[in-house]
Amino acid sequence: MDNIAVVILAAGKGTRMKSDLAKVLHQVAGKSMLTHVIESALAVTRDHIHVVVGHQAEKVKTMVLKNHQVSFTLQKTLLGTGDAVRTVLPELSGSIRHILVLCGDVPLIKQQTLLDLVNSHLTAQADLTVLAVNVKDPTGYGRIIQSHEGSLLAIREEADATVAEKKINLVNSGIFCFEKKFIESGIELITNDNKQDEYYLTDLVQIAVEQQAKTCIEVTNDVEQVMGVNTLEQLNCINKAFQDVPDELP
């Protein structure tokens, strides 16, 4: 897959972890969360992995480079996921046609899931494909907003969701695949007009709908695989899940 780049978002502080250590450097089964994500990304590409760093950037770089040769992009001010991806776009190779965006704090994501997502995206010739997951408790996740016919309308962050939208159980995993030309033009239309004053990558869904671009939803019911880590309690849950299924992970 020489025309696909992987962008891993790893710039956040992780203040809810109540730790001085950058969130993505916290360990799961003896490796940093970021290392697990990089090793899954290797199933998609070995030459075009870009890690967006910010908080404790040098420490993150030093840790990664001990085992993996990847590229780094510094997000100088943490203005959200949309801004993070915008900073890396100019650094991608001219051969790149599609971009897989991963989260550095989702360490249980499987190689096969990423390959399936990319293959679905390419087969559908989509401009945007989101990996969604059905969950019993959607608290804290961005909700997948669909039409009555099931088409994708938007992804609503919890802080901006209505009472009715908060009841939706199909949620955003934070993992996307984009056609490069679409994201290059669409990302310039994202604004920070929301309660967090951040540039959400998820706003590209609404932009795609407005432009009648092709969007797809890849659904998984494997909740543990796409669990993110924001607290030490969640980190403990991730460690337990890893121990329960070590043979299924890269």
Coordinates of N, CA and C in Angstrom, one line a residue:
M1 N 0.8 -1.2 0.0 CA 0.0 0.0 0.0 C 0.9 1.2 0.0
D2 N 1.6 1.4 -1.1 CA 2.6 2.6 -1.2 C 1.9 3.9 -1.2
N3 N 0.6 4.0 -1.6 CA 0.0 5.3 -1.7 C -0.9 5.6 -0.5
I4 N -0.7 4.9 0.6 CA -1.4 5.2 1.9 C -0.5 5.6 3.0
A5 N -0.8 6.7 3.7 CA 0.0 7.2 4.8 C -0.9 6.9 6.1
V6 N -0.2 6.7 7.2 CA -0.9 6.6 8.5 C -0.4 7.8 9.3
V7 N -1.4 8.5 9.9 CA -1.2 9.6 10.8 C -1.7 9.2 12.2
I8 N -0.8 9.2 13.1 CA -1.1 8.8 14.5 C -1.1 10.1 15.4
L9 N -2.3 10.4 16.0 CA -2.4 11.5 16.8 C -1.9 11.2 18.3
A10 N -0.8 11.9 18.6 CA -0.2 11.6 19.9 C 0.3 12.9 20.6
A11 N -0.4 14.0 20.5 CA 0.1 15.3 21.0 C -0.5 15.6 22.3
G12 N -1.6 15.0 22.7 CA -2.3 15.4 23.9 C -1.6 15.3 25.2
K13 N -2.0 16.1 26.2 CA -1.4 16.0 27.5 C -1.9 14.9 28.4
G14 N -3.2 14.6 28.3 CA -3.8 13.5 29.1 C -3.9 13.9 30.5
T15 N -4.4 15.1 30.8 CA -4.5 15.6 32.2 C -5.3 14.8 33.1
R16 N -6.3 14.1 32.6 CA -7.1 13.2 33.4 C -6.4 12.0 33.9
M17 N -5.2 11.7 33.3 CA -4.4 10.6 33.8 C -3.8 10.8 35.2
K18 N -3.8 12.1 35.5 CA -3.2 12.6 36.8 C -1.8 12.0 36.9
S19 N -1.0 12.3 35.9 CA 0.4 11.8 35.8 C 1.2 12.8 35.0
D20 N 2.5 12.9 35.4 CA 3.4 13.8 34.7 C 3.8 13.3 33.3
L21 N 3.6 12.0 33.1 CA 4.0 11.3 31.9 C 2.9 11.6 30.8
A22 N 3.4 11.8 29.6 CA 2.5 12.0 28.4 C 1.6 10.8 28.3
K23 N 0.4 11.0 28.0 CA -0.6 9.9 28.0 C -0.2 8.7 27.1
V24 N 0.3 9.0 25.9 CA 0.6 7.9 25.0 C 1.8 7.1 25.5
L25 N 2.6 7.6 26.4 CA 3.7 6.8 26.9 C 3.4 5.9 28.1
H26 N 2.1 5.9 28.6 CA 1.7 5.0 29.6 C 1.7 3.6 29.0
Q27 N 2.1 2.6 29.8 CA 2.3 1.3 29.3 C 1.1 0.3 29.4
V28 N 1.0 -0.5 28.3 CA 0.1 -1.6 28.3 C 0.9 -2.9 28.0
A29 N 0.9 -3.8 28.9 CA 1.6 -5.1 28.7 C 3.1 -4.8 28.3
G30 N 3.7 -3.9 29.0 CA 5.2 -3.7 28.9 C 5.6 -2.8 27.7
K31 N 4.6 -2.3 27.0 CA 4.9 -1.3 25.9 C 4.1 -0.1 26.0
S32 N 4.6 1.0 25.5 CA 3.7 2.2 25.6 C 2.5 2.0 24.7
M33 N 1.5 2.8 25.0 CA 0.3 2.7 24.1 C 0.6 3.1 22.7
L34 N 1.4 4.1 22.5 CA 1.8 4.5 21.2 C 2.5 3.4 20.4
T35 N 3.4 2.7 21.1 CA 4.1 1.6 20.4 C 3.1 0.6 19.9
H36 N 2.1 0.2 20.7 CA 1.1 -0.8 20.2 C 0.4 -0.3 18.9
V37 N 0.1 1.0 18.9 CA -0.6 1.6 17.7 C 0.3 1.5 16.5
I38 N 1.6 1.9 16.7 CA 2.5 1.9 15.6 C 2.6 0.5 15.0
E39 N 2.7 -0.5 15.9 CA 2.9 -1.9 15.4 C 1.7 -2.4 14.7
S40 N 0.5 -1.9 15.0 CA -0.7 -2.3 14.2 C -0.6 -1.5 12.9
A41 N -0.2 -0.3 12.9 CA -0.1 0.5 11.7 C 0.8 -0.1 10.6
L42 N 1.8 -0.9 11.1 CA 2.8 -1.5 10.2 C 2.1 -2.4 9.2
A43 N 0.9 -2.9 9.5 CA 0.2 -3.8 8.6 C -0.3 -3.0 7.4
V44 N -0.4 -1.7 7.5 CA -0.9 -0.9 6.4 C 0.3 -0.3 5.6
T45 N 1.3 0.2 6.3 CA 2.5 0.8 5.6 C 3.7 0.7 6.6
R46 N 4.8 0.6 6.0 CA 6.1 0.6 6.8 C 6.9 1.9 6.5
D47 N 6.5 2.6 5.4 CA 7.3 3.7 5.0 C 6.7 5.1 5.2
H48 N 5.4 5.1 5.5 CA 4.7 6.3 5.6 C 3.8 6.5 6.9
I49 N 4.5 6.3 8.0 CA 3.8 6.5 9.3 C 4.3 7.8 9.9
H50 N 3.3 8.7 10.2 CA 3.6 10.0 10.7 C 3.0 10.1 12.1
V51 N 3.7 10.5 13.1 CA 3.2 10.7 14.5 C 3.2 12.1 14.8
V52 N 2.0 12.6 15.2 CA 1.9 14.0 15.5 C 2.1 14.2 17.0
V53 N 3.1 14.9 17.4 CA 3.5 15.0 18.8 C 3.3 16.5 19.3
G54 N 3.2 16.6 20.6 CA 3.0 18.0 21.2 C 3.6 18.0 22.6
H55 N 2.7 17.5 23.5 CA 3.2 17.5 24.9 C 4.3 16.5 25.1
Q56 N 5.4 16.9 25.7 CA 6.6 16.1 25.9 C 7.0 15.4 24.6
A57 N 7.1 16.3 23.6 CA 7.4 15.8 22.2 C 8.7 15.1 22.1
E58 N 9.8 15.6 22.8 CA 11.1 15.0 22.7 C 11.1 13.6 23.4
K59 N 10.4 13.5 24.5 CA 10.4 12.3 25.2 C 9.6 11.2 24.4
V60 N 8.6 11.6 23.7 CA 7.8 10.7 22.9 C 8.7 10.2 21.7
K61 N 9.4 11.2 21.1 CA 10.2 10.8 19.9 C 11.3 9.8 20.4
T62 N 12.0 10.1 21.5 CA 13.0 9.2 22.0 C 12.5 7.8 22.2
M63 N 11.4 7.7 22.8 CA 10.8 6.4 23.1 C 10.5 5.6 21.8
V64 N 9.9 6.3 20.8 CA 9.5 5.6 19.6 C 10.7 5.2 18.8
L65 N 11.7 6.0 18.7 CA 12.9 5.8 17.8 C 13.8 4.7 18.4
K66 N 13.5 4.2 19.6 CA 14.3 3.1 20.1 C 14.0 1.8 19.3
N67 N 12.7 1.8 18.7 CA 12.3 0.5 18.1 C 11.7 0.7 16.7
H68 N 11.3 2.0 16.3 CA 10.6 2.2 15.1 C 11.1 3.4 14.4
Q69 N 11.3 3.4 13.1 CA 11.6 4.5 12.3 C 10.4 5.1 11.7
V70 N 9.9 6.2 12.2 CA 8.7 6.9 11.7 C 9.0 8.4 11.6
S71 N 8.1 9.1 11.0 CA 8.3 10.6 10.9 C 7.5 11.2 12.0
F72 N 7.9 12.4 12.4 CA 7.2 13.2 13.5 C 6.8 14.6 13.0
T73 N 5.7 15.0 13.4 CA 5.2 16.4 13.2 C 4.8 17.0 14.5
L74 N 5.3 18.2 14.7 CA 5.0 18.9 16.0 C 3.8 19.8 15.8
Q75 N 2.8 19.5 16.7 CA 1.6 20.4 16.8 C 2.0 21.4 17.9
K76 N 2.3 22.6 17.6 CA 2.9 23.6 18.5 C 1.8 24.0 19.6
T77 N 0.6 24.2 19.2 CA -0.5 24.5 20.1 C -1.6 23.4 19.9
L78 N -2.1 22.9 21.0 CA -3.0 21.8 21.0 C -4.4 22.4 20.7
L79 N -4.8 22.5 19.4 CA -6.0 23.1 19.0 C -7.0 22.0 18.5
G80 N -6.8 20.8 18.8 CA -7.8 19.7 18.4 C -7.3 18.8 17.3
T81 N -8.0 17.8 17.0 CA -7.6 16.7 16.0 C -7.6 17.3 14.6
G82 N -8.5 18.2 14.3 CA -8.4 18.7 12.9 C -7.2 19.5 12.7
D83 N -6.8 20.3 13.6 CA -5.5 21.1 13.5 C -4.3 20.1 13.5
A84 N -4.4 19.1 14.3 CA -3.3 18.1 14.3 C -3.0 17.5 12.9
V85 N -4.1 17.1 12.2 CA -4.0 16.5 10.9 C -3.5 17.6 9.9
R86 N -4.1 18.8 10.0 CA -3.7 19.9 9.1 C -2.2 20.1 9.1
T87 N -1.6 20.0 10.3 CA -0.1 20.3 10.4 C 0.7 19.2 9.7
V88 N 0.2 18.0 9.5 CA 1.0 17.0 8.9 C 0.8 16.9 7.4
L89 N -0.3 17.4 6.9 CA -0.5 17.2 5.5 C 0.6 17.7 4.6
P90 N 1.2 18.8 4.8 CA 2.3 19.3 3.9 C 3.5 18.4 3.9
E91 N 3.6 17.5 4.9 CA 4.8 16.7 5.0 C 4.6 15.3 4.4
L92 N 3.5 15.0 3.9 CA 3.2 13.7 3.2 C 3.9 13.6 1.9
S93 N 4.3 12.4 1.5 CA 4.9 12.2 0.2 C 3.9 12.5 -0.9
G94 N 4.4 13.0 -2.1 CA 3.5 13.2 -3.2 C 2.8 12.0 -3.7
S95 N 3.3 10.8 -3.4 CA 2.7 9.6 -3.9 C 1.4 9.2 -3.1
I96 N 1.2 9.9 -2.0 CA 0.1 9.5 -1.1 C -1.2 9.9 -1.7
R97 N -2.2 8.9 -1.7 CA -3.5 9.2 -2.2 C -4.6 9.0 -1.1
H98 N -4.3 8.3 0.0 CA -5.2 8.1 1.1 C -4.5 8.2 2.4
I99 N -5.3 8.6 3.4 CA -4.7 8.8 4.8 C -5.5 8.1 5.8
L100 N -4.9 7.2 6.6 CA -5.5 6.5 7.7 C -5.1 7.3 8.9
V101 N -6.1 7.7 9.7 CA -5.8 8.5 10.9 C -6.2 7.6 12.2
L102 N -5.2 7.5 13.0 CA -5.3 6.6 14.2 C -5.1 7.5 15.5
C103 N -5.5 7.0 16.6 CA -5.3 7.6 17.9 C -4.2 6.9 18.7
G104 N -3.3 7.7 19.2 CA -2.2 7.1 19.9 C -2.5 6.5 21.3
D105 N -3.8 6.7 21.7 CA -4.2 6.1 23.0 C -5.3 5.0 22.8
V106 N -5.2 4.3 21.7 CA -6.1 3.2 21.4 C -5.3 2.0 21.1
P107 N -4.7 1.4 22.2 CA -3.6 0.4 22.0 C -4.1 -1.0 21.6
L108 N -5.4 -1.3 21.7 CA -5.8 -2.6 21.4 C -6.3 -2.8 19.9
I109 N -6.2 -1.7 19.1 CA -6.6 -1.8 17.7 C -5.8 -2.9 17.0
K110 N -6.5 -3.7 16.3 CA -5.9 -4.9 15.6 C -5.5 -4.6 14.2
Q111 N -4.4 -5.2 13.7 CA -3.9 -5.0 12.4 C -5.0 -5.4 11.3
Q112 N -5.7 -6.5 11.6 CA -6.7 -6.9 10.6 C -7.9 -5.9 10.5
T113 N -8.2 -5.3 11.6 CA -9.3 -4.3 11.6 C -8.9 -3.1 10.7
L114 N -7.6 -2.7 10.8 CA -7.2 -1.6 10.0 C -7.1 -1.9 8.6
L115 N -6.7 -3.2 8.3 CA -6.7 -3.6 6.9 C -8.1 -3.7 6.3
D116 N -9.0 -4.2 7.1 CA -10.4 -4.3 6.6 C -11.0 -2.9 6.4
L117 N -10.7 -1.9 7.3 CA -11.2 -0.6 7.1 C -10.6 0.1 5.8
V118 N -9.3 -0.1 5.6 CA -8.7 0.5 4.4 C -9.2 -0.2 3.2
N119 N -9.4 -1.5 3.2 CA -9.9 -2.2 2.0 C -11.3 -1.8 1.7
S120 N -12.1 -1.6 2.7 CA -13.5 -1.1 2.5 C -13.5 0.3 1.9
H121 N -12.7 1.1 2.4 CA -12.6 2.5 1.9 C -12.2 2.5 0.4
L122 N -11.2 1.7 0.1 CA -10.7 1.7 -1.3 C -11.7 1.0 -2.2
T123 N -12.3 0.0 -1.8 CA -13.3 -0.7 -2.6 C -14.5 0.2 -2.9
A124 N -14.9 1.0 -1.9 CA -16.1 1.9 -2.1 C -15.7 3.1 -2.8
Q125 N -14.4 3.4 -3.0 CA -13.9 4.6 -3.6 C -14.4 5.8 -2.8
A126 N -14.3 5.7 -1.5 CA -14.9 6.7 -0.6 C -14.0 7.9 -0.4
D127 N -14.6 9.0 -0.1 CA -13.8 10.2 0.3 C -13.5 10.1 1.8
L128 N -14.4 9.6 2.5 CA -14.2 9.5 4.0 C -14.9 8.2 4.5
T129 N -14.2 7.4 5.3 CA -14.7 6.2 5.9 C -14.4 6.3 7.4
V130 N -15.4 6.1 8.2 CA -15.2 6.1 9.7 C -15.4 4.7 10.2
L131 N -14.5 4.3 11.2 CA -14.7 3.1 11.9 C -15.6 3.4 13.1
A132 N -16.8 2.8 13.1 CA -17.8 3.0 14.2 C -17.9 1.7 15.0
V133 N -18.4 1.9 16.2 CA -18.6 0.7 17.1 C -19.9 0.9 17.9
N134 N -20.6 -0.3 18.0 CA -21.8 -0.3 18.9 C -21.4 -0.5 20.3
V135 N -21.9 0.4 21.2 CA -21.5 0.3 22.6 C -22.8 0.3 23.5
K136 N -22.7 -0.3 24.6 CA -23.9 -0.2 25.6 C -24.0 1.1 26.2
D137 N -22.8 1.7 26.6 CA -22.8 3.0 27.2 C -22.0 4.0 26.4
P138 N -22.6 4.9 25.6 CA -21.9 5.7 24.7 C -21.3 7.0 25.4
T139 N -21.4 7.1 26.7 CA -20.9 8.3 27.4 C -19.4 8.6 27.0
G140 N -19.2 9.8 26.6 CA -17.9 10.3 26.3 C -17.5 10.1 24.8
Y141 N -18.3 9.4 24.0 CA -17.9 9.2 22.6 C -18.7 10.2 21.7
G142 N -18.2 10.4 20.5 CA -18.9 11.1 19.5 C -19.9 10.2 18.9
R143 N -21.1 10.7 18.8 CA -22.2 9.9 18.3 C -22.3 9.9 16.7
I144 N -22.5 8.8 16.1 CA -22.7 8.7 14.7 C -24.2 9.1 14.4
I145 N -24.3 10.2 13.7 CA -25.6 10.7 13.3 C -26.0 10.2 11.9
Q146 N -27.1 9.5 11.8 CA -27.5 9.0 10.5 C -28.9 9.4 10.1
S147 N -29.2 9.4 8.8 CA -30.5 9.7 8.3 C -31.4 8.5 8.6
H148 N -32.7 8.7 8.3 CA -33.6 7.5 8.5 C -33.3 6.4 7.6
E149 N -32.6 6.7 6.5 CA -32.2 5.6 5.5 C -30.8 5.0 5.9
G150 N -30.2 5.6 7.0 CA -29.0 5.0 7.4 C -27.7 5.7 6.9
S151 N -27.9 6.7 6.1 CA -26.7 7.4 5.5 C -26.0 8.3 6.6
L152 N -24.8 8.5 6.5 CA -24.0 9.3 7.5 C -24.3 10.8 7.3
L153 N -24.7 11.4 8.4 CA -24.9 12.8 8.4 C -23.9 13.7 9.1
A154 N -23.4 13.1 10.3 CA -22.5 13.9 11.1 C -22.0 13.0 12.2
I155 N -20.9 13.5 12.9 CA -20.5 12.9 14.1 C -20.5 14.0 15.1
R156 N -21.3 13.8 16.2 CA -21.5 14.8 17.2 C -20.7 14.5 18.4
E157 N -19.8 15.4 18.8 CA -19.1 15.3 20.0 C -20.0 15.4 21.2
E158 N -19.8 14.7 22.3 CA -20.7 14.7 23.4 C -21.0 16.1 23.9
A159 N -20.0 17.0 24.0 CA -20.2 18.3 24.5 C -21.2 19.1 23.7
D160 N -21.4 18.7 22.4 CA -22.2 19.5 21.5 C -23.5 18.7 21.2
A161 N -23.7 17.5 21.7 CA -24.8 16.7 21.4 C -26.1 17.1 22.1
T162 N -27.2 16.9 21.4 CA -28.5 17.1 22.1 C -28.8 15.9 23.0
V163 N -29.9 16.0 23.8 CA -30.3 15.0 24.7 C -30.6 13.7 23.9
A164 N -31.3 13.9 22.8 CA -31.7 12.7 21.9 C -30.4 12.1 21.3
E165 N -29.5 12.9 20.9 CA -28.3 12.4 20.2 C -27.4 11.6 21.2
K166 N -27.4 12.0 22.5 CA -26.6 11.3 23.5 C -27.1 9.9 23.7
K167 N -28.3 9.6 23.3 CA -28.9 8.2 23.5 C -28.4 7.3 22.4
I168 N -27.8 7.8 21.3 CA -27.3 6.9 20.2 C -26.2 6.0 20.7
N169 N -26.2 4.8 20.3 CA -25.2 3.8 20.8 C -24.1 3.5 19.7
L170 N -24.3 4.0 18.5 CA -23.3 3.8 17.5 C -22.4 5.0 17.6
V171 N -21.1 4.8 17.9 CA -20.2 5.9 18.2 C -19.0 5.8 17.3
N172 N -18.3 7.0 17.3 CA -17.0 7.1 16.6 C -15.9 6.5 17.3
S173 N -15.1 5.7 16.7 CA -13.9 5.2 17.3 C -12.7 6.1 17.3
G174 N -12.8 7.2 16.5 CA -11.7 8.1 16.3 C -10.8 7.7 15.2
I175 N -11.1 6.6 14.5 CA -10.3 6.1 13.4 C -10.9 6.3 12.1
F176 N -10.2 7.0 11.2 CA -10.8 7.3 9.9 C -9.8 7.0 8.7
C177 N -10.4 6.8 7.6 CA -9.6 6.8 6.3 C -10.2 7.8 5.4
F178 N -9.3 8.7 4.8 CA -9.7 9.8 4.0 C -9.0 9.7 2.6
E179 N -9.7 10.1 1.6 CA -9.0 10.4 0.3 C -8.3 11.7 0.5
K180 N -7.0 11.7 0.1 CA -6.2 12.9 0.4 C -6.7 14.2 -0.2
K181 N -7.1 14.2 -1.5 CA -7.6 15.4 -2.1 C -8.8 16.0 -1.3
F182 N -9.7 15.1 -0.8 CA -10.8 15.5 -0.1 C -10.4 16.2 1.2
I183 N -9.5 15.5 2.0 CA -9.2 16.1 3.3 C -8.3 17.4 3.1
E184 N -7.6 17.5 2.1 CA -6.8 18.7 1.9 C -7.7 19.9 1.7
S185 N -8.8 19.7 1.0 CA -9.7 20.9 0.7 C -10.6 21.0 1.9
G186 N -11.2 19.9 2.4 CA -12.2 20.0 3.5 C -11.6 20.5 4.8
I187 N -10.4 20.2 5.1 CA -9.9 20.6 6.4 C -9.7 22.1 6.6
E188 N -9.7 22.8 5.4 CA -9.6 24.2 5.5 C -10.9 24.9 5.8
L189 N -12.0 24.1 5.8 CA -13.3 24.6 6.0 C -13.8 24.3 7.5
I190 N -13.0 23.6 8.2 CA -13.3 23.4 9.6 C -13.1 24.6 10.5
T191 N -14.1 24.9 11.4 CA -14.0 26.0 12.3 C -13.9 25.5 13.7
N192 N -13.6 26.4 14.6 CA -13.6 26.0 16.1 C -14.8 26.6 16.8
D193 N -15.9 26.7 16.1 CA -17.2 27.2 16.6 C -17.9 26.1 17.4
N194 N -17.3 25.7 18.6 CA -17.9 24.7 19.4 C -17.5 25.0 20.9
K195 N -18.1 24.3 21.8 CA -17.9 24.6 23.2 C -16.4 24.4 23.7
Q196 N -15.6 23.6 22.9 CA -14.2 23.4 23.3 C -13.3 24.3 22.6
D197 N -13.8 25.1 21.6 CA -12.9 26.0 20.8 C -11.8 25.3 20.1
E198 N -12.1 24.1 19.7 CA -11.2 23.2 19.0 C -11.6 22.9 17.5
Y199 N -10.7 22.5 16.7 CA -10.9 22.1 15.4 C -11.1 20.6 15.3
Y200 N -12.3 20.1 15.2 CA -12.6 18.7 15.2 C -12.4 18.1 13.9
L201 N -11.7 17.0 13.8 CA -11.6 16.3 12.6 C -12.9 15.7 12.2
T202 N -13.8 15.4 13.1 CA -15.1 14.8 12.9 C -16.0 15.8 12.1
D203 N -15.7 17.1 12.1 CA -16.5 18.0 11.3 C -16.4 17.8 9.8
L204 N -15.4 17.0 9.4 CA -15.2 16.7 8.0 C -16.4 15.9 7.5
V205 N -17.0 15.2 8.4 CA -18.2 14.4 8.0 C -19.3 15.3 7.5
Q206 N -19.6 16.3 8.2 CA -20.7 17.3 7.8 C -20.2 18.0 6.5
I207 N -19.0 18.3 6.4 CA -18.5 19.0 5.2 C -18.6 18.0 4.0
A208 N -18.3 16.7 4.2 CA -18.5 15.7 3.1 C -19.9 15.6 2.7
V209 N -20.8 15.6 3.6 CA -22.3 15.6 3.3 C -22.7 16.8 2.5
E210 N -22.2 18.0 2.9 CA -22.6 19.2 2.2 C -22.1 19.2 0.8
Q211 N -20.9 18.6 0.6 CA -20.3 18.6 -0.7 C -20.7 17.4 -1.5
Q212 N -21.6 16.5 -0.9 CA -22.0 15.3 -1.6 C -20.9 14.4 -1.9
A213 N -19.8 14.4 -1.1 CA -18.7 13.5 -1.2 C -19.2 12.1 -0.7
K214 N -18.5 11.1 -1.1 CA -18.9 9.7 -0.7 C -18.3 9.4 0.7
T215 N -19.3 9.0 1.6 CA -18.9 8.6 3.0 C -19.3 7.2 3.2
C216 N -18.5 6.5 4.0 CA -18.9 5.1 4.4 C -18.7 4.9 5.9
I217 N -19.4 3.9 6.4 CA -19.3 3.6 7.9 C -18.9 2.1 7.9
E218 N -17.8 1.8 8.5 CA -17.3 0.5 8.8 C -17.6 0.2 10.3
V219 N -18.5 -0.8 10.6 CA -18.9 -1.0 11.9 C -18.3 -2.3 12.5
T220 N -17.9 -2.1 13.8 CA -17.4 -3.3 14.5 C -18.1 -3.3 15.9
N221 N -18.3 -4.5 16.4 CA -18.9 -4.7 17.7 C -17.9 -5.0 18.8
D222 N -16.7 -5.0 18.4 CA -15.6 -5.3 19.3 C -15.2 -4.0 20.1
V223 N -15.9 -3.7 21.2 CA -15.7 -2.5 21.9 C -14.4 -2.3 22.5
E224 N -13.8 -3.4 23.1 CA -12.5 -3.4 23.7 C -11.4 -2.9 22.8
Q225 N -11.5 -3.4 21.5 CA -10.5 -3.1 20.5 C -10.3 -1.6 20.3
V226 N -11.4 -0.8 20.4 CA -11.3 0.6 20.1 C -11.4 1.5 21.3
M227 N -11.3 0.9 22.5 CA -11.3 1.7 23.7 C -10.1 2.6 23.8
G228 N -10.4 3.9 24.0 CA -9.4 4.9 24.3 C -9.1 5.0 25.8
V229 N -8.0 5.6 26.1 CA -7.6 5.7 27.5 C -7.5 7.2 27.8
N230 N -8.3 7.6 28.8 CA -8.2 9.0 29.3 C -7.9 9.1 30.8
T231 N -8.1 7.9 31.5 CA -7.9 7.9 32.9 C -7.1 6.6 33.3
L232 N -6.6 6.6 34.5 CA -5.9 5.5 35.0 C -6.8 4.3 35.1
E233 N -8.0 4.5 35.4 CA -9.0 3.4 35.5 C -9.2 2.7 34.1
Q234 N -9.3 3.6 33.1 CA -9.4 3.0 31.8 C -8.1 2.3 31.4
L235 N -7.0 2.8 31.8 CA -5.7 2.1 31.5 C -5.7 0.7 32.2
N236 N -6.2 0.6 33.4 CA -6.3 -0.7 34.0 C -7.2 -1.6 33.3
C237 N -8.3 -1.1 32.7 CA -9.2 -1.9 32.0 C -8.5 -2.4 30.7
I238 N -7.8 -1.5 30.0 CA -7.1 -1.9 28.8 C -6.0 -3.0 29.1
N239 N -5.3 -2.9 30.2 CA -4.3 -3.9 30.5 C -5.0 -5.2 30.8
K240 N -6.1 -5.2 31.4 CA -6.9 -6.5 31.7 C -7.4 -7.1 30.3
A241 N -7.9 -6.2 29.5 CA -8.4 -6.7 28.2 C -7.2 -7.3 27.4
F242 N -6.1 -6.7 27.4 CA -4.9 -7.2 26.7 C -4.5 -8.6 27.2
Q243 N -4.5 -8.7 28.5 CA -4.2 -10.0 29.1 C -5.2 -11.1 28.7
D244 N -6.4 -10.7 28.5 CA -7.5 -11.7 28.2 C -7.3 -12.2 26.7
V245 N -6.8 -11.4 25.8 CA -6.7 -11.8 24.4 C -5.3 -11.6 23.8
P246 N -4.3 -12.0 24.4 CA -2.9 -11.7 23.9 C -2.7 -12.3 22.5
D247 N -3.3 -13.4 22.2 CA -3.0 -14.1 21.0 C -3.6 -13.4 19.8
E248 N -4.6 -12.5 20.0 CA -5.3 -11.8 18.9 C -4.6 -10.5 18.6
L249 N -3.6 -10.1 19.3 CA -3.0 -8.8 19.1 C -1.6 -8.9 18.5
P250 N -1.2 -7.8 17.8 CA 0.1 -7.9 17.1 C 1.2 -7.8 18.1

